[in-house]
Amino acid sequence: MREEELEISLKVVIVGNGAVGKSSMIQRFCKGTYTRDYKKTIGVDFLEREIEVEGEDVRLMLWDTAGQEEFDAITAAYYRGAHACVLAFSATDRDSFEAIPSWKIKVENECGEIPTVLVQNKMDLIEQCVIDPDEAERLSRALGCKLLRTSVKEDVGVMGVFRHLASRCLYEMRRYEEEDDFRIYSSGPRSGSVISAFSPNGTIGNHRNPSNGTIVLRATGKIRHHKKKNFMKNACRLL
């Protein structure tokens, strides 16, 4: 199979406390729109966008999860199969900053270690900021995540968040491609095969294969085992 026949689809979860701008972030990235009205996300919302990164077409499937504790039982299930994660907090909300380590643990409990970025949003309200810049940098280093600062309202830095994650995921995929040979089987109606954790509309598959959109990866040669296999493992995990 030629490399250009592959479509790269990545599931990205955006997590953090309520009202930090998670929904606004994916609306801005996927639709180019912004609204001042805050509406609490009930459970999970979903949007997607295709971008070009390092010469590859990458489809980002963005899952916006509720930040309120009462929805934890619902949202945790949607972390499974994620390839990347955005940890978001608000520059004007100290509690959202202090909750970041616990959000990272929640995602890792379902996904293991995956490419993750720490995002400080609402930088347009810098005069109201309650997070010292050095604090944010220290947290970034402690969590092993790159820190990016955004203003969803002013559309500053939003594209960089998702391009960074896509680039990290591409690096991981290429690294494993160099180490292991995989044959990719798909009986879906598309031309070529798709690397994906799922299909949101359930269109992949036929009467012999359930239409859950999962692509089965099978090794053709001897696999060399490594300590961290979470990225490729998640790529074929059922939701």
CSV table of C-alpha atoms in Angstrom, one decimal:
chain,number,residue,atom,x,y,z
A,1,MET,CA,0.0,0.0,0.0
A,2,ARG,CA,1.3,3.4,-0.9
A,3,GLU,CA,1.8,5.9,1.9
A,4,GLU,CA,-0.4,8.5,0.2
A,5,GLU,CA,-3.4,6.1,0.4
A,6,LEU,CA,-3.5,6.3,4.2
A,7,GLU,CA,-5.7,8.8,6.0
A,8,ILE,CA,-4.4,9.7,9.5
A,9,SER,CA,-7.2,10.3,12.0
A,10,LEU,CA,-6.5,11.3,15.5
A,11,LYS,CA,-8.8,11.4,18.5
A,12,VAL,CA,-8.0,14.4,20.7
A,13,VAL,CA,-9.7,15.0,24.1
A,14,ILE,CA,-9.9,18.5,25.6
A,15,VAL,CA,-10.1,18.3,29.4
A,16,GLY,CA,-10.2,20.8,32.3
A,17,ASN,CA,-12.5,22.6,34.7
A,18,GLY,CA,-15.7,24.2,33.5
A,19,ALA,CA,-15.7,27.6,32.0
A,20,VAL,CA,-12.0,27.6,31.0
A,21,GLY,CA,-12.8,27.8,27.3
A,22,LYS,CA,-12.7,24.2,26.1
A,23,SER,CA,-15.9,24.4,23.9
A,24,SER,CA,-14.9,27.8,22.6
A,25,MET,CA,-11.5,26.5,21.7
A,26,ILE,CA,-12.7,23.7,19.4
A,27,GLN,CA,-15.4,26.0,18.0
A,28,ARG,CA,-12.8,28.5,17.1
A,29,PHE,CA,-10.5,25.9,15.6
A,30,CYS,CA,-13.1,23.9,13.7
A,31,LYS,CA,-15.6,26.6,12.7
A,32,GLY,CA,-13.6,29.9,13.1
A,33,THR,CA,-16.4,31.2,15.3
A,34,TYR,CA,-16.5,32.6,18.9
A,35,THR,CA,-19.4,33.4,21.2
A,36,ARG,CA,-19.4,35.2,24.6
A,37,ASP,CA,-22.3,33.2,25.9
A,38,TYR,CA,-21.2,30.4,28.2
A,39,LYS,CA,-23.1,27.2,28.0
A,40,LYS,CA,-22.1,24.3,30.2
A,41,THR,CA,-21.2,21.2,28.2
A,42,ILE,CA,-23.5,18.3,29.1
A,43,GLY,CA,-21.4,15.1,28.9
A,44,VAL,CA,-19.4,15.3,25.6
A,45,ASP,CA,-19.4,17.3,22.4
A,46,PHE,CA,-17.6,16.4,19.2
A,47,LEU,CA,-16.2,18.4,16.2
A,48,GLU,CA,-13.6,17.6,13.6
A,49,ARG,CA,-11.2,19.3,11.1
A,50,GLU,CA,-8.6,18.2,8.7
A,51,ILE,CA,-5.3,20.1,8.5
A,52,GLU,CA,-2.0,19.5,6.8
A,53,VAL,CA,1.0,18.9,9.0
A,54,GLU,CA,4.5,18.1,7.8
A,55,GLY,CA,3.1,17.2,4.4
A,56,GLU,CA,0.5,14.8,5.8
A,57,ASP,CA,-3.3,15.3,5.8
A,58,VAL,CA,-4.4,14.8,9.4
A,59,ARG,CA,-8.0,14.6,10.5
A,60,LEU,CA,-8.4,15.8,14.1
A,61,MET,CA,-11.5,14.5,15.9
A,62,LEU,CA,-11.9,16.7,18.9
A,63,TRP,CA,-13.9,15.6,22.0
A,64,ASP,CA,-14.9,18.4,24.3
A,65,THR,CA,-15.6,17.0,27.7
A,66,ALA,CA,-17.7,18.4,30.6
A,67,GLY,CA,-15.5,19.9,33.3
A,68,GLN,CA,-18.0,19.4,36.1
A,69,GLU,CA,-17.5,16.6,38.6
A,70,GLU,CA,-21.0,15.3,38.2
A,71,PHE,CA,-20.2,14.2,34.6
A,72,ASP,CA,-17.1,12.2,35.5
A,73,ALA,CA,-18.7,8.8,35.0
A,74,ILE,CA,-19.9,9.9,31.5
A,75,THR,CA,-16.8,11.6,30.2
A,76,ALA,CA,-14.2,9.1,31.4
A,77,ALA,CA,-15.5,6.5,28.9
A,78,TYR,CA,-14.8,8.9,26.1
A,79,TYR,CA,-11.1,9.3,27.0
A,80,ARG,CA,-10.5,5.7,25.9
A,81,GLY,CA,-8.8,5.4,22.5
A,82,ALA,CA,-7.6,9.0,22.5
A,83,HIS,CA,-4.3,9.6,20.7
A,84,ALA,CA,-3.7,13.1,22.3
A,85,CYS,CA,-4.9,15.4,25.0
A,86,VAL,CA,-5.3,19.1,25.7
A,87,LEU,CA,-5.1,20.1,29.4
A,88,ALA,CA,-6.8,23.5,29.6
A,89,PHE,CA,-7.0,26.0,32.4
A,90,SER,CA,-7.9,29.7,32.6
A,91,ALA,CA,-5.5,32.5,33.3
A,92,THR,CA,-8.2,34.0,35.5
A,93,ASP,CA,-9.2,30.9,37.5
A,94,ARG,CA,-6.8,29.6,40.1
A,95,ASP,CA,-8.8,26.5,40.8
A,96,SER,CA,-8.7,25.4,37.2
A,97,PHE,CA,-4.9,25.7,37.3
A,98,GLU,CA,-4.6,23.6,40.5
A,99,ALA,CA,-6.9,20.9,39.1
A,100,ILE,CA,-4.7,20.2,36.1
A,101,PRO,CA,-2.7,17.3,37.7
A,102,SER,CA,-5.9,15.5,38.6
A,103,TRP,CA,-7.2,15.9,35.0
A,104,LYS,CA,-4.0,14.4,33.6
A,105,ILE,CA,-4.3,11.4,36.0
A,106,LYS,CA,-7.9,10.9,34.8
A,107,VAL,CA,-6.9,10.7,31.2
A,108,GLU,CA,-3.8,8.5,31.9
A,109,ASN,CA,-6.0,6.1,33.8
A,110,GLU,CA,-7.9,5.4,30.6
A,111,CYS,CA,-5.3,6.0,27.9
A,112,GLY,CA,-1.8,5.6,29.4
A,113,GLU,CA,0.8,8.1,28.3
A,114,ILE,CA,-0.2,10.0,25.2
A,115,PRO,CA,1.0,13.3,23.6
A,116,THR,CA,-0.3,16.0,25.8
A,117,VAL,CA,-0.2,19.8,25.8
A,118,LEU,CA,-0.9,22.2,28.7
A,119,VAL,CA,-2.9,25.3,27.6
A,120,GLN,CA,-3.3,28.5,29.5
A,121,ASN,CA,-6.4,30.2,27.9
A,122,LYS,CA,-7.9,33.7,28.3
A,123,MET,CA,-4.6,35.5,27.9
A,124,ASP,CA,-6.6,38.5,26.5
A,125,LEU,CA,-7.5,39.0,30.2
A,126,ILE,CA,-3.9,39.2,31.3
A,127,GLU,CA,-4.5,42.1,33.6
A,128,GLN,CA,-6.8,39.7,35.6
A,129,CYS,CA,-4.4,36.8,35.5
A,130,VAL,CA,-4.0,35.0,38.9
A,131,ILE,CA,-1.3,32.5,37.7
A,132,ASP,CA,2.3,33.5,37.9
A,133,PRO,CA,4.2,32.7,34.6
A,134,ASP,CA,6.9,30.8,36.5
A,135,GLU,CA,4.2,28.7,38.2
A,136,ALA,CA,2.8,27.6,34.9
A,137,GLU,CA,6.2,26.8,33.5
A,138,ARG,CA,7.0,24.7,36.6
A,139,LEU,CA,3.8,22.8,36.2
A,140,SER,CA,4.5,22.2,32.6
A,141,ARG,CA,7.9,20.7,33.4
A,142,ALA,CA,6.5,18.6,36.2
A,143,LEU,CA,3.9,17.1,33.9
A,144,GLY,CA,6.3,16.7,31.0
A,145,CYS,CA,4.0,18.8,28.8
A,146,LYS,CA,4.7,21.8,26.5
A,147,LEU,CA,3.0,24.9,27.8
A,148,LEU,CA,1.1,27.0,25.2
A,149,ARG,CA,-0.8,30.2,25.9
A,150,THR,CA,-3.9,31.1,24.0
A,151,SER,CA,-6.7,33.6,23.6
A,152,VAL,CA,-9.6,31.9,22.0
A,153,LYS,CA,-11.5,35.2,21.9
A,154,GLU,CA,-8.8,36.9,19.9
A,155,ASP,CA,-7.9,33.7,18.0
A,156,VAL,CA,-4.3,33.8,19.3
A,157,GLY,CA,-2.4,30.5,19.5
A,158,VAL,CA,-5.3,28.1,19.0
A,159,MET,CA,-4.1,26.7,15.7
A,160,GLY,CA,-0.6,26.1,17.3
A,161,VAL,CA,-2.1,23.9,20.0
A,162,PHE,CA,-3.5,21.4,17.6
A,163,ARG,CA,-0.7,21.6,15.1
A,164,HIS,CA,1.7,20.8,18.0
A,165,LEU,CA,-0.3,17.7,19.0
A,166,ALA,CA,-0.6,16.5,15.4
A,167,SER,CA,3.1,16.9,14.9
A,168,ARG,CA,3.8,14.9,18.1
A,169,CYS,CA,1.5,12.1,17.0
A,170,LEU,CA,3.1,11.9,13.6
A,171,TYR,CA,6.5,11.6,15.3
A,172,GLU,CA,5.2,8.7,17.4
A,173,MET,CA,3.6,7.0,14.4
A,174,ARG,CA,6.8,7.3,12.3
A,175,ARG,CA,8.9,6.0,15.1
A,176,TYR,CA,6.9,2.9,15.4
A,177,GLU,CA,6.7,2.4,11.6
A,178,GLU,CA,10.5,2.3,11.6
A,179,GLU,CA,10.6,-0.3,14.4
A,180,ASP,CA,7.7,-2.6,13.4
A,181,ASP,CA,6.0,-3.7,10.1
A,182,PHE,CA,2.3,-3.6,10.3
A,183,ARG,CA,-0.3,-4.8,7.7
A,184,ILE,CA,-3.5,-2.8,7.9
A,185,TYR,CA,-6.7,-4.5,7.1
A,186,SER,CA,-9.9,-2.6,6.4
A,187,SER,CA,-13.1,-3.7,4.7
A,188,GLY,CA,-14.7,-0.3,4.7
A,189,PRO,CA,-16.2,1.4,1.7
A,190,ARG,CA,-13.4,4.0,1.4
A,191,SER,CA,-10.7,3.6,-1.2
A,192,GLY,CA,-7.5,2.9,0.7
A,193,SER,CA,-7.3,2.2,4.4
A,194,VAL,CA,-7.8,4.4,7.4
A,195,ILE,CA,-5.8,4.6,10.6
A,196,SER,CA,-8.4,5.5,13.2
A,197,ALA,CA,-9.8,4.7,16.6
A,198,PHE,CA,-13.4,5.0,15.5
A,199,SER,CA,-15.8,6.5,13.0
A,200,PRO,CA,-18.2,9.0,14.7
A,201,ASN,CA,-21.0,8.2,12.2
A,202,GLY,CA,-20.4,4.4,12.2
A,203,THR,CA,-20.0,4.2,8.4
A,204,ILE,CA,-16.9,2.0,8.4
A,205,GLY,CA,-17.5,-1.7,8.2
A,206,ASN,CA,-19.9,-4.2,6.6
A,207,HIS,CA,-22.0,-7.2,7.4
A,208,ARG,CA,-18.8,-9.2,8.2
A,209,ASN,CA,-17.3,-6.5,10.4
A,210,PRO,CA,-19.1,-4.4,12.9
A,211,SER,CA,-19.4,-0.8,11.9
A,212,ASN,CA,-17.5,0.5,14.9
A,213,GLY,CA,-14.8,2.0,12.8
A,214,THR,CA,-12.0,0.2,14.4
A,215,ILE,CA,-9.2,-0.9,12.1
A,216,VAL,CA,-7.3,-4.0,13.1
A,217,LEU,CA,-3.5,-3.8,13.0
A,218,ARG,CA,-1.7,-7.1,12.6
A,219,ALA,CA,2.0,-7.7,12.7
A,220,THR,CA,3.6,-9.4,9.7
A,221,GLY,CA,7.0,-9.9,11.3
A,222,LYS,CA,8.7,-10.3,14.6
A,223,ILE,CA,7.6,-7.5,17.0
A,224,ARG,CA,10.2,-5.9,19.2
A,225,HIS,CA,8.6,-5.1,22.5
A,226,HIS,CA,9.2,-1.7,24.1
A,227,LYS,CA,8.3,-0.2,27.4
A,228,LYS,CA,5.9,2.4,26.0
A,229,LYS,CA,3.4,1.2,23.3
A,230,ASN,CA,0.5,3.3,24.3
A,231,PHE,CA,0.1,5.4,21.1
A,232,MET,CA,-0.2,2.4,18.7
A,233,LYS,CA,-2.2,0.5,21.3
A,234,ASN,CA,-4.8,3.2,21.5
A,235,ALA,CA,-5.0,3.4,17.7
A,236,CYS,CA,-6.9,0.1,17.6
A,237,ARG,CA,-8.7,0.1,20.9
A,238,LEU,CA,-12.5,-0.1,21.0
A,239,LEU,CA,-14.3,2.8,22.6
